[in-house]
XYZ file of C-alpha atoms in Angstrom:
769
model
C -22.338 -12.833 15.063
C -23.691 -12.014 11.596
C -24.031 -8.388 12.653
C -20.243 -8.216 13.019
C -19.833 -8.500 9.262
C -21.391 -5.064 8.823
C -18.206 -3.576 10.246
C -16.093 -5.196 7.535
C -18.120 -3.520 4.800
C -17.419 0.013 5.930
C -13.627 -0.095 5.828
C -12.960 1.675 2.564
C -10.628 4.325 1.324
C -10.436 5.975 -2.044
C -7.071 6.633 -3.629
C -7.061 10.198 -4.933
C -4.645 12.057 -7.206
C -2.326 13.056 -4.392
C -2.394 9.590 -2.809
C -4.707 11.083 -0.225
C -6.973 8.538 1.373
C -10.429 9.451 2.568
C -13.299 7.392 3.924
C -15.765 6.350 1.264
C -19.383 5.323 1.776
C -20.822 2.428 -0.209
C -23.237 4.829 -1.893
C -20.227 6.702 -3.386
C -18.517 3.682 -4.939
C -20.068 4.145 -8.388
C -19.695 7.930 -8.492
C -17.058 8.740 -11.135
C -16.651 12.496 -11.748
C -16.160 13.263 -15.415
C -16.933 9.708 -16.522
C -18.396 9.215 -20.006
C -21.880 7.735 -19.814
C -21.548 5.734 -23.018
C -18.280 3.971 -22.119
C -17.626 0.969 -19.891
C -16.599 2.034 -16.381
C -14.049 -0.095 -14.540
C -13.846 0.096 -10.735
C -11.190 -1.924 -8.915
C -11.402 -2.839 -5.210
C -8.004 -3.780 -3.789
C -7.268 -5.401 -0.454
C -5.286 -8.188 1.150
C -6.884 -11.598 1.644
C -9.346 -11.496 4.529
C -9.938 -7.741 4.389
C -13.604 -8.079 3.429
C -13.655 -7.529 -0.352
C -16.051 -10.418 -0.959
C -18.338 -9.339 1.861
C -18.331 -5.818 0.431
C -19.489 -6.903 -3.028
C -22.077 -9.257 -1.537
C -23.383 -6.349 0.530
C -23.572 -4.200 -2.616
C -25.685 -6.934 -4.240
C -27.889 -7.100 -1.155
C -28.298 -3.314 -1.057
C -29.248 -3.317 -4.732
C -31.909 -5.966 -4.095
C -33.298 -3.664 -1.386
C -33.647 -0.715 -3.739
C -30.261 1.016 -3.537
C -28.072 1.685 -6.601
C -31.194 2.219 -8.663
C -29.117 3.204 -11.712
C -28.658 -0.536 -12.294
C -31.540 -2.726 -13.410
C -29.338 -5.818 -13.583
C -26.545 -6.914 -11.236
C -24.532 -10.069 -11.979
C -22.036 -11.413 -9.430
C -19.335 -13.992 -10.254
C -16.817 -15.713 -7.982
C -13.759 -15.826 -10.240
C -11.964 -18.634 -8.460
C -14.948 -20.845 -9.200
C -15.835 -19.800 -12.753
C -12.157 -19.972 -13.750
C -12.340 -23.757 -13.367
C -14.994 -24.074 -16.047
C -13.499 -25.203 -19.355
C -16.754 -24.900 -21.297
C -17.397 -22.126 -23.811
C -20.236 -19.687 -23.323
C -21.925 -16.890 -25.153
C -22.569 -13.684 -23.219
C -26.184 -14.782 -22.893
C -25.083 -18.119 -21.382
C -22.789 -16.351 -18.913
C -25.458 -13.935 -17.694
C -28.695 -15.873 -17.973
C -27.554 -19.490 -17.621
C -24.373 -19.429 -15.595
C -25.470 -16.770 -13.106
C -29.261 -16.973 -12.965
C -31.815 -18.547 -15.244
C -35.027 -16.532 -15.827
C -38.209 -18.594 -15.793
C -39.398 -17.038 -19.048
C -38.657 -14.499 -21.804
C -34.874 -14.863 -21.487
C -34.417 -13.804 -25.125
C -36.255 -10.490 -24.575
C -34.340 -9.879 -21.338
C -31.001 -10.405 -23.080
C -31.971 -8.060 -25.951
C -32.911 -5.407 -23.362
C -29.514 -5.846 -21.675
C -27.705 -5.391 -25.020
C -29.681 -2.207 -25.725
C -29.186 -0.780 -22.208
C -25.629 -1.609 -21.083
C -25.498 1.437 -18.763
C -28.101 -0.280 -16.573
C -25.911 -3.370 -16.044
C -23.411 -3.960 -13.209
C -21.052 -6.939 -13.520
C -19.110 -7.944 -10.402
C -16.066 -10.223 -10.706
C -14.899 -11.138 -7.206
C -11.302 -12.374 -6.991
C -10.430 -11.074 -10.455
C -6.877 -12.441 -10.243
C -8.356 -15.955 -10.210
C -9.286 -15.621 -13.879
C -5.713 -15.020 -15.012
C -2.624 -17.103 -14.696
C 0.551 -15.150 -14.078
C 1.914 -15.607 -17.586
C -0.671 -14.497 -20.092
C -4.056 -12.906 -20.527
C -6.416 -14.244 -23.204
C -7.943 -11.799 -25.669
C -11.452 -12.036 -27.021
C -11.142 -12.735 -30.768
C -14.782 -13.578 -31.556
C -16.272 -11.730 -34.522
C -19.668 -11.463 -32.750
C -18.653 -11.590 -29.071
C -22.221 -11.137 -27.782
C -23.328 -14.277 -29.618
C -20.226 -16.401 -30.291
C -19.019 -19.015 -27.819
C -15.962 -18.019 -25.790
C -14.209 -19.111 -22.617
C -15.100 -17.201 -19.455
C -11.663 -15.532 -19.547
C -12.174 -14.395 -23.138
C -15.613 -12.989 -22.319
C -14.181 -10.987 -19.407
C -11.405 -9.720 -21.662
C -14.024 -8.554 -24.164
C -15.942 -6.750 -21.416
C -12.802 -4.997 -20.096
C -11.626 -3.926 -23.559
C -15.129 -2.636 -24.444
C -15.733 -5.131 -27.235
C -18.697 -6.575 -25.372
C -21.533 -4.649 -23.719
C -19.734 -1.305 -23.993
C -21.248 1.129 -21.480
C -21.764 -1.300 -18.601
C -20.082 -0.992 -15.181
C -17.443 -3.525 -14.097
C -16.550 -3.967 -10.430
C -13.400 -6.083 -9.952
C -11.843 -7.163 -6.648
C -8.221 -8.245 -6.346
C -5.249 -8.337 -4.003
C -2.841 -5.382 -4.116
C 0.112 -7.479 -5.317
C -1.774 -8.978 -8.240
C -1.103 -7.425 -11.638
C -4.598 -6.056 -12.183
C -3.437 -3.179 -14.343
C -1.635 -5.583 -16.668
C -5.025 -6.902 -17.785
C -7.128 -3.740 -17.450
C -6.244 -0.961 -19.877
C -8.049 1.819 -18.020
C -9.292 1.980 -14.446
C -11.801 4.716 -13.649
C -11.639 4.337 -9.886
C -9.480 2.459 -7.423
C -10.790 1.647 -3.962
C -8.797 0.016 -1.195
C -10.249 -1.926 1.707
C -8.320 -1.186 4.864
C -8.168 -2.907 8.216
C -9.632 -2.303 11.627
C -8.292 0.462 13.835
C -7.493 -0.585 17.435
C -10.906 0.734 18.497
C -12.681 -1.200 15.738
C -10.810 -4.362 16.698
C -12.104 -4.012 20.246
C -15.638 -3.418 18.989
C -15.473 -6.460 16.690
C -14.228 -8.724 19.495
C -16.812 -7.362 21.933
C -19.650 -8.005 19.480
C -18.313 -11.471 18.651
C -18.570 -12.501 22.319
C -21.681 -10.447 23.046
C -24.025 -12.241 25.434
C -21.460 -14.877 26.430
C -20.374 -15.114 30.095
C -16.686 -14.627 29.264
C -17.116 -11.577 26.979
C -14.896 -9.265 29.058
C -12.300 -11.982 29.635
C -12.064 -12.648 25.892
C -11.243 -9.046 25.009
C -8.737 -8.806 27.847
C -7.081 -12.104 26.861
C -6.666 -11.107 23.188
C -5.389 -7.618 24.036
C -2.786 -9.108 26.398
C -1.319 -10.922 23.387
C -0.291 -7.761 21.544
C 1.049 -9.557 18.476
C -2.232 -11.438 17.928
C -4.193 -8.261 18.638
C -2.177 -6.442 15.950
C -3.103 -9.182 13.451
C -6.755 -8.537 14.273
C -6.579 -5.464 12.016
C -7.404 -8.031 9.315
C -11.104 -8.970 9.745
C -10.511 -12.522 8.511
C -7.678 -13.198 10.959
C -9.606 -11.417 13.709
C -12.448 -13.878 13.251
C -9.982 -16.786 13.510
C -8.450 -15.427 16.699
C -11.927 -14.934 18.188
C -12.955 -18.510 17.310
C -9.780 -19.888 18.873
C -10.237 -17.720 21.962
C -13.813 -18.957 22.297
C -12.643 -22.593 22.270
C -9.829 -21.861 24.727
C -12.174 -20.169 27.201
C -14.796 -22.920 26.870
C -12.107 -25.466 27.811
C -11.230 -23.415 30.899
C -7.811 -22.463 29.583
C -6.487 -18.942 30.157
C -3.731 -18.601 27.556
C -3.495 -18.073 23.808
C -0.653 -19.060 21.482
C 1.996 -16.368 21.047
C 2.507 -16.597 17.273
C 0.374 -16.927 14.168
C 1.925 -20.341 13.436
C 0.923 -21.743 16.816
C -2.570 -20.219 16.428
C -3.189 -22.143 13.217
C -1.514 -25.307 14.480
C -3.889 -25.203 17.437
C -6.775 -24.560 15.038
C -5.902 -27.706 13.053
C -5.481 -29.629 16.299
C -8.895 -28.577 17.602
C -10.546 -29.480 14.321
C -9.131 -32.991 14.198
C -8.194 -34.294 17.667
C -11.642 -34.187 19.370
C -13.135 -36.243 16.550
C -10.477 -38.905 16.061
C -9.841 -42.226 17.746
C -6.458 -43.921 17.972
C -7.433 -46.118 15.041
C -8.252 -43.098 12.888
C -5.150 -41.088 13.863
C -2.857 -42.689 11.287
C -5.437 -42.388 8.508
C -6.046 -38.705 9.372
C -2.311 -38.102 9.256
C -2.115 -39.530 5.734
C -5.192 -37.632 4.532
C -3.916 -34.374 6.038
C -0.610 -34.867 4.226
C -2.522 -35.198 0.917
C -4.545 -32.087 1.743
C -1.386 -30.089 2.424
C -0.007 -31.114 -0.970
C -3.204 -29.924 -2.648
C -2.888 -26.578 -0.839
C 0.674 -26.170 -2.066
C 0.064 -27.342 -5.630
C -2.933 -25.027 -6.063
C -0.990 -22.145 -4.514
C 1.811 -22.561 -7.036
C -0.810 -22.114 -9.767
C -2.242 -19.066 -7.944
C -5.478 -20.949 -7.277
C -7.537 -21.879 -4.237
C -10.322 -23.989 -5.798
C -10.548 -27.176 -7.850
C -13.115 -29.546 -9.304
C -14.133 -32.138 -6.752
C -13.607 -35.047 -9.137
C -9.894 -34.107 -9.342
C -9.342 -34.677 -5.625
C -7.076 -37.694 -4.973
C -9.751 -39.596 -3.031
C -13.211 -39.420 -1.519
C -11.582 -39.614 1.937
C -9.667 -36.383 1.330
C -12.841 -34.637 0.199
C -14.883 -35.829 3.208
C -12.048 -35.034 5.630
C -11.598 -31.477 4.264
C -15.335 -30.749 4.256
C -15.928 -32.318 7.678
C -13.191 -30.303 9.395
C -13.932 -27.014 7.618
C -10.820 -26.840 5.434
C -12.939 -26.906 2.261
C -16.173 -25.248 1.221
C -18.220 -26.957 -1.524
C -19.811 -25.214 -4.496
C -21.751 -26.267 -7.572
C -21.178 -25.224 -11.156
C -24.372 -24.081 -12.913
C -25.879 -26.568 -15.319
C -24.809 -25.922 -18.879
C -27.651 -25.094 -21.246
C -26.725 -27.906 -23.638
C -25.998 -30.899 -21.443
C -27.783 -30.393 -18.151
C -24.781 -31.891 -16.350
C -23.982 -30.583 -12.903
C -20.418 -30.353 -11.651
C -19.129 -29.691 -8.163
C -16.018 -28.013 -6.863
C -14.191 -27.396 -3.599
C -12.406 -24.254 -2.432
C -10.241 -23.642 0.603
C -12.366 -22.003 3.275
C -9.736 -19.371 3.994
C -6.621 -18.049 2.274
C -4.598 -18.137 5.507
C -5.555 -21.785 6.051
C -4.278 -22.602 2.557
C -1.010 -20.809 3.379
C -0.620 -22.746 6.625
C -1.339 -26.091 4.975
C 1.109 -25.180 2.181
C 3.849 -24.565 4.752
C 2.903 -27.795 6.532
C 3.379 -29.612 3.221
C 6.941 -28.286 2.929
C 7.627 -29.672 6.398
C 5.942 -33.057 5.950
C 6.737 -33.940 2.323
C 9.364 -36.638 1.959
C 10.409 -35.416 -1.508
C 11.498 -31.975 -0.255
C 15.061 -32.058 0.982
C 16.007 -30.199 4.147
C 18.579 -28.041 2.365
C 16.033 -26.811 -0.178
C 13.665 -25.382 2.470
C 15.407 -22.009 2.500
C 14.512 -21.332 -1.137
C 10.845 -21.062 -0.085
C 11.581 -18.141 2.205
C 10.768 -14.673 0.892
C 14.079 -12.870 1.301
C 16.412 -14.166 -1.410
C 19.286 -12.091 -2.728
C 17.602 -11.752 -6.105
C 14.869 -9.179 -6.531
C 12.245 -11.572 -7.853
C 10.153 -13.184 -5.159
C 9.571 -16.838 -6.110
C 6.376 -17.750 -4.258
C 4.641 -14.473 -3.546
C 1.073 -15.704 -4.063
C 1.172 -17.836 -0.910
C 2.829 -14.923 0.841
C 2.356 -16.215 4.398
C 4.080 -19.554 3.726
C 7.587 -18.309 4.677
C 6.356 -17.127 8.086
C 4.511 -20.369 8.826
C 7.467 -22.395 7.560
C 9.896 -20.599 9.883
C 7.473 -20.999 12.787
C 6.966 -24.724 12.171
C 10.730 -25.300 12.024
C 10.914 -24.164 15.653
C 7.919 -26.169 16.909
C 9.663 -29.535 17.020
C 8.929 -29.816 20.756
C 5.193 -29.352 20.251
C 3.650 -32.783 20.885
C 0.860 -32.329 18.367
C 3.221 -31.218 15.617
C 5.446 -34.207 16.378
C 2.458 -36.513 15.930
C 1.725 -34.884 12.570
C 5.260 -35.025 11.259
C 5.989 -38.525 12.574
C 9.692 -37.575 12.571
C 12.240 -37.643 15.340
C 13.520 -34.551 17.094
C 16.999 -34.916 15.555
C 15.594 -34.465 12.049
C 13.657 -31.335 13.112
C 16.773 -29.941 14.815
C 18.706 -30.471 11.591
C 16.176 -28.345 9.683
C 16.435 -25.681 12.383
C 20.202 -25.523 11.995
C 19.825 -25.073 8.233
C 17.582 -22.039 8.825
C 19.967 -20.635 11.466
C 22.927 -21.003 9.114
C 20.975 -19.380 6.267
C 19.971 -16.338 8.348
C 23.512 -15.928 9.704
C 24.803 -15.659 6.143
C 22.244 -13.020 5.132
C 23.509 -9.473 4.583
C 20.703 -8.048 6.725
C 21.776 -4.437 6.325
C 21.493 -4.765 2.532
C 17.916 -6.096 2.414
C 15.270 -3.839 0.856
C 12.483 -2.756 3.274
C 9.981 -5.387 2.071
C 12.480 -8.235 2.455
C 13.586 -6.936 5.848
C 10.003 -6.907 7.130
C 9.447 -10.429 5.821
C 12.627 -11.583 7.562
C 11.495 -9.983 10.834
C 8.098 -11.718 10.561
C 9.742 -15.092 9.928
C 12.137 -14.696 12.848
C 9.367 -13.511 15.167
C 7.383 -16.654 14.338
C 10.348 -18.764 15.504
C 10.282 -17.020 18.923
C 14.042 -17.556 18.988
C 15.687 -14.985 21.252
C 19.027 -15.733 19.629
C 17.733 -14.947 16.118
C 15.824 -11.844 17.249
C 18.962 -10.507 18.934
C 21.103 -11.472 15.931
C 18.940 -9.380 13.592
C 18.578 -6.468 16.039
C 22.352 -6.101 16.248
C 22.776 -6.099 12.457
C 20.124 -3.594 11.424
C 21.456 -0.497 9.756
C 20.810 2.672 11.736
C 19.113 4.499 8.867
C 15.929 2.524 8.159
C 13.712 3.751 5.317
C 10.181 2.457 4.761
C 9.341 5.211 2.291
C 6.326 4.105 0.233
C 6.165 0.682 1.934
C 2.810 -0.078 3.583
C 3.338 -0.799 7.288
C 0.511 -2.869 8.770
C -0.055 -3.119 12.547
C 1.756 -6.521 12.703
C 4.686 -4.985 10.779
C 4.875 -2.147 13.301
C 4.613 -4.508 16.285
C 7.507 -6.654 15.043
C 9.632 -3.664 14.051
C 9.026 -2.144 17.491
C 9.983 -5.331 19.334
C 13.210 -5.775 17.322
C 14.311 -2.117 17.554
C 13.743 -2.235 21.303
C 16.300 -5.066 21.574
C 19.048 -3.094 19.861
C 21.570 -0.791 21.516
C 21.879 1.324 18.360
C 20.174 4.657 17.710
C 17.887 4.618 14.675
C 16.602 7.080 12.124
C 13.254 6.023 10.602
C 11.630 7.187 7.368
C 7.906 6.404 7.608
C 6.598 8.629 4.810
C 3.787 7.219 2.652
C 3.765 4.032 4.732
C 0.059 4.245 5.742
C 1.173 3.672 9.340
C -1.675 4.112 11.809
C -1.633 6.590 14.658
C -0.915 4.005 17.370
C 1.931 2.509 15.354
C 3.522 5.915 14.780
C 3.222 6.715 18.475
C 4.827 3.382 19.468
C 7.829 3.726 17.131
C 8.445 7.410 17.828
C 8.216 6.705 21.573
C 11.199 4.315 21.497
C 14.167 5.873 23.287
C 16.634 4.594 20.704
C 14.723 6.160 17.789
C 16.715 9.378 17.548
C 14.875 10.874 14.553
C 12.007 10.097 12.217
C 10.430 11.300 9.009
C 6.695 10.953 8.448
C 4.172 12.767 6.326
C 3.263 16.109 7.943
C -0.416 15.090 8.116
C 0.417 11.927 10.108
C 2.746 13.923 12.348
C 0.122 16.621 12.967
C -2.424 13.925 13.888
C 0.072 12.398 16.327
C 0.825 15.719 18.004
C -2.836 16.677 18.263
C -3.552 13.303 19.864
C -0.709 13.733 22.370
C -1.925 17.240 23.097
C -5.446 15.961 23.812
C -4.168 13.209 26.118
C -1.792 15.722 27.776
C 1.195 13.491 27.111
C 3.503 16.502 26.980
C 6.683 14.515 27.568
C 6.207 12.405 24.434
C 4.896 15.472 22.588
C 8.103 17.370 23.222
C 10.297 14.321 22.504
C 8.529 13.622 19.217
C 8.792 17.249 18.047
C 12.535 17.130 18.680
C 12.882 13.852 16.764
C 10.806 14.921 13.753
C 12.763 15.666 10.562
C 11.325 17.634 7.632
C 14.429 18.561 5.641
C 14.517 18.271 2.659
C 10.826 18.619 1.827
C 9.331 18.126 -1.642
C 5.770 19.291 -2.288
C 4.125 17.353 -5.125
C 0.427 17.885 -4.381
C -1.915 20.456 -2.897
C -2.216 18.129 0.080
C 1.527 18.480 0.718
C 1.141 22.264 0.843
C -1.900 21.999 3.114
C -0.036 19.597 5.413
C 2.948 21.938 5.617
C 0.609 24.823 6.364
C -1.099 22.793 9.100
C 2.308 22.039 10.605
C 3.164 25.734 10.778
C -0.253 26.544 12.226
C 0.100 23.792 14.817
C 3.430 25.227 15.939
C 1.689 28.455 16.912
C -0.855 26.532 18.989
C 1.643 24.090 20.475
C 3.981 26.739 21.864
C 1.755 27.377 24.867
C 1.275 23.756 25.956
C 4.951 22.849 25.480
C 5.978 25.974 27.368
C 3.857 24.860 30.304
C 5.458 21.418 30.279
C 9.056 22.546 29.840
C 9.063 25.857 31.641
C 10.855 27.566 28.731
C 9.839 30.987 27.548
C 9.836 30.272 23.799
C 9.660 27.147 21.655
C 9.930 26.274 17.974
C 9.449 22.897 16.345
C 13.045 22.037 15.367
C 11.971 20.519 12.013
C 10.385 23.819 10.965
C 13.273 25.848 12.300
C 15.851 23.639 10.543
C 14.189 23.205 7.123
C 16.913 24.121 4.630
C 15.716 22.794 1.279
C 12.192 23.049 -0.116
C 11.257 21.717 -3.558
C 7.996 22.694 -5.226
C 6.702 20.406 -8.012
C 2.917 20.668 -8.305
C 2.850 21.049 -12.087
C 0.856 23.479 -14.245
C -2.656 22.584 -13.052
C -2.234 23.528 -9.397
C 1.139 25.276 -9.596
C 0.081 28.889 -9.076
C -2.670 28.071 -6.565
C -0.329 25.915 -4.476
C 2.555 28.364 -4.676
C 0.469 31.303 -3.482
C -0.462 29.207 -0.439
C 3.169 28.215 0.113
C 4.352 31.823 0.007
C 2.085 32.606 2.962
C 4.133 30.317 5.246
C 7.670 30.742 3.869
C 8.552 33.191 6.645
C 8.041 30.361 9.166
C 11.250 28.655 7.927
C 14.100 30.878 9.187
C 16.864 28.485 8.003
C 15.571 27.998 4.447
C 18.604 28.038 2.149
C 17.356 26.395 -1.045
C 14.002 27.098 -2.729
C 13.609 25.053 -5.930
C 10.657 25.603 -8.289
C 12.184 23.809 -11.282
C 9.996 20.775 -12.039
C 9.855 18.528 -15.101
C 6.123 19.200 -15.378
C 6.698 23.001 -15.126
C 4.869 24.708 -12.272
C 4.048 27.831 -14.280
C 3.709 30.258 -11.361
C 3.992 33.140 -13.835
C 4.203 36.822 -12.997
C 1.598 36.576 -10.262
C 3.624 33.969 -8.417
C 6.838 35.932 -8.909
C 5.213 39.092 -7.529
C 3.861 37.218 -4.489
C 7.276 35.654 -3.813
C 9.113 38.978 -4.110
C 6.951 40.427 -1.359
C 8.338 37.941 1.208
C 12.007 38.220 0.161
C 12.878 40.376 3.214
C 11.916 37.427 5.506
C 14.108 34.887 3.663
C 17.368 35.986 5.247
C 19.085 32.578 4.933
C 18.135 31.844 1.313
C 21.226 30.974 -0.749
C 19.744 29.263 -3.831
C 16.587 30.359 -5.661
C 15.613 28.297 -8.713
C 12.701 29.811 -10.677
C 13.450 27.950 -13.927
C 10.615 27.087 -16.342
C 7.861 29.084 -14.653
C 6.537 31.329 -17.497
C 7.877 34.509 -15.902
C 7.869 37.541 -18.236
C 9.306 41.057 -17.978
C 6.516 41.978 -15.568
C 7.518 39.292 -13.096
C 11.229 39.959 -13.630
C 10.706 43.619 -12.731
C 8.935 42.692 -9.482
C 11.685 40.209 -8.597
C 14.457 42.654 -9.415
C 13.025 45.299 -7.133
C 13.116 42.961 -4.128
C 16.181 40.808 -4.910
C 18.675 42.995 -2.984
C 16.812 42.143 0.222
C 17.967 38.500 -0.151
C 21.171 39.177 1.738
C 22.490 35.571 1.549
C 21.529 34.698 -2.056
C 24.392 33.039 -3.978
C 22.628 31.372 -6.933
C 19.637 32.664 -8.911
C 18.244 30.678 -11.850
C 15.649 32.131 -14.223
C 16.371 29.526 -16.920
C 13.771 28.940 -19.667
C 11.264 31.694 -18.857
C 9.905 34.466 -21.126
C 12.078 37.366 -19.986
C 12.939 39.959 -22.660
C 15.286 42.969 -22.727
C 13.182 45.040 -20.328
C 13.426 42.300 -17.714
C 17.168 41.931 -18.366
C 17.570 45.683 -17.898
C 15.863 45.562 -14.491
C 18.028 42.639 -13.405
C 21.161 44.462 -14.592
C 20.306 47.482 -12.470
C 20.222 45.519 -9.195
C 23.177 43.164 -9.728
C 25.699 45.531 -8.073
C 23.492 45.686 -4.976
C 23.412 41.876 -4.652
C 26.749 41.490 -2.868
C 26.329 37.800 -2.006
C 25.346 36.640 -5.537
C 27.812 34.324 -7.279
C 25.824 32.711 -10.148
C 23.018 34.102 -12.354
C 21.367 31.886 -15.001
C 19.107 33.568 -17.585
C 19.510 31.006 -20.387
C 16.681 30.165 -22.818
C 14.700 33.381 -22.370
C 13.918 36.009 -25.067
C 16.784 38.366 -24.342
C 18.400 39.946 -27.422
C 21.825 41.480 -27.879
C 20.558 44.692 -26.247
C 19.640 43.010 -22.974
C 22.815 40.918 -23.065
C 24.919 44.086 -23.403
C 23.166 45.675 -20.414
C 23.849 42.581 -18.257
C 27.501 42.576 -19.363
C 27.901 46.243 -18.523
C 26.458 45.614 -15.068
C 28.706 42.566 -14.598
C 31.781 44.850 -14.767
C 30.584 46.505 -11.571
C 30.123 43.126 -9.833
C 33.477 41.487 -9.049
C 31.700 39.169 -6.600
C 29.763 37.381 -9.405
C 31.639 34.336 -10.716
C 29.327 33.131 -13.502
C 26.653 34.636 -15.758
C 24.928 32.039 -17.966
C 22.916 33.833 -20.647
C 22.811 31.879 -23.914
C 19.543 32.782 -25.642
C 18.379 31.819 -29.142
C 17.525 35.496 -29.707
C 21.106 36.708 -29.083
C 23.252 36.563 -32.249
C 26.089 34.130 -31.655
C 28.686 36.655 -32.722
C 27.407 39.147 -30.162
C 27.490 36.570 -27.360
C 30.980 35.442 -28.356
C 32.160 39.052 -28.320
C 30.667 39.625 -24.853
C 32.358 36.482 -23.556
C 35.684 37.802 -24.826
C 35.037 40.993 -22.894
C 34.265 39.064 -19.685
C 35.250 35.402 -19.251
C 32.653 34.959 -16.506
C 29.953 34.843 -19.177
C 29.073 31.250 -20.132
C 27.562 30.309 -23.461
């Protein structure tokens, strides 16, 4: 089973400038293009709990010990949730050569070498958020930070802010929701650990049960429970599900729990019941109640570990260690005292969440009416208990498990009391304005309701969803997609989904798009192209055609080179798809409706890639026959210049539907204006042309003036903030007299004398100043 862990280490993506995510090998983690050799480099690894961040950094340490990452002569690894508990003060030397590892000899020379060669040092802080409370971040104020005594938090602050060991490499791991960037002034590279694909989940499960007689049955059993299988995208949860499945099959059972709450309730049951006698049952119940309080109290402090001597009793410690709820660890001996301290940490973040929710159910001091405040979908924006982010789901699930005999034995409460709590939740959800919830709150609500397995609640929510559901920029995990799919399927409404920048996987996109009551969807062109190519390969032409008809592209805003490439791929795919869709439908011609119906296209790549991206865009503009609005006015200024203007003018004859052309702030001069003017009459539908804030002079104005009478559809021309003088302004005014169709000419320029402009306006009131 140890070989399975290798899979968890490979699941990496690198977040690039355009939010593009690409697979990243471990050997590439420390490659930072353009990084300064003499400055501290900060690399952050983000990922949800259980996604394999700790295993990744441990593997990096192992690889280094086997000769990889040879740029580092020293690698120091710290578990933040453990070292954060230490209240002692350390020098940098203590932290590295006492706290982490103690050399047998010559420690002074080793430390001096480290100070002189910081570029050869890698410091890994696993669980970085554990070193900071959510209110403040300590600063290192020592005058000689390498030698003075500081707290561990202050030392880390000194390392991050380059006051200590400047030039070293820092590798920090944290959860995505934690405010890493609040404590780190500059991050050189951000890496995100991602979950298993459906194929990787199957491989993991197969390897977990490899060699066991029920290997095939295990995979089949887990896949039959689609909700649990979707949760297996998280390696940590996948391991839990596999362990539970193993126990179930060994006992001869053939069913798994249907929700995450019942999975972990069964896990607790299996840990405790086989080992307890009737006499011990009551004691275990009391000890478990104390353990659940510890889980909750630590969670409120954003912690998962504590010193063992702070545990309420030896019984709690033995119980938690015996049943696998806790893992023990030892603090290194301090150089002065030689004392050794011990600590305990929850074995798994999800277990701590479950026990925290169990505490809310069991605690006598928590009133029934106050339970709803621990759910994660309040009306206010601030989320009160987001560190233990699975507690609301487990809490909702436990509220509807009052008939479970084991849960009844834990709670020691009658059914009437549990039913009362249920009614409070029902009343609370009924009062929610579901159609006003933001996407994150809505997903959390759906998860909580799914955990209850209440058909009434599921139907209640399905009927109250708004028809236009946007998850723009909200990460949709496989469990999110599964729940969203199951709720949408219950509704009689037709839905429009926005799935752009949601990181939805291919299977999830296919499932949602395949719903009959999803009438339209938006997704990034790259995700859509992948979906269509997959459907083409599997010859699922019916879904292929349905999904092309549902896909919406309008309006489209290109912000990165990737957006342009994706759009280009979409156009290219249309050419290839025509044949296969023709065969399936029997029609003689076919266009992807989203391409055919694109009416507004915004281009905002900025000055660095503006011209390069625009030249590529121009090549495919003819593929959008309904394009009415082309907008190149961006705050960051695209700067397509004369070359871009010339390239655009060459495709004007194909843009027969174009009504608005905004070329503001693009560094176009007289050269570009001349090229545009020559081709402008071919834009037979153009109503508004903006050349605001360019570098057009009188020669350019003269060329524009010549073609204005030929532009019969034009209504508004904006040439403000150029370099036109009174001469060019007069030429435009003279031309305007021949153009009764033009309603407004905006041409204030700092180079036109105000008196001249005022005089021209008196001659023609259509001139705006």
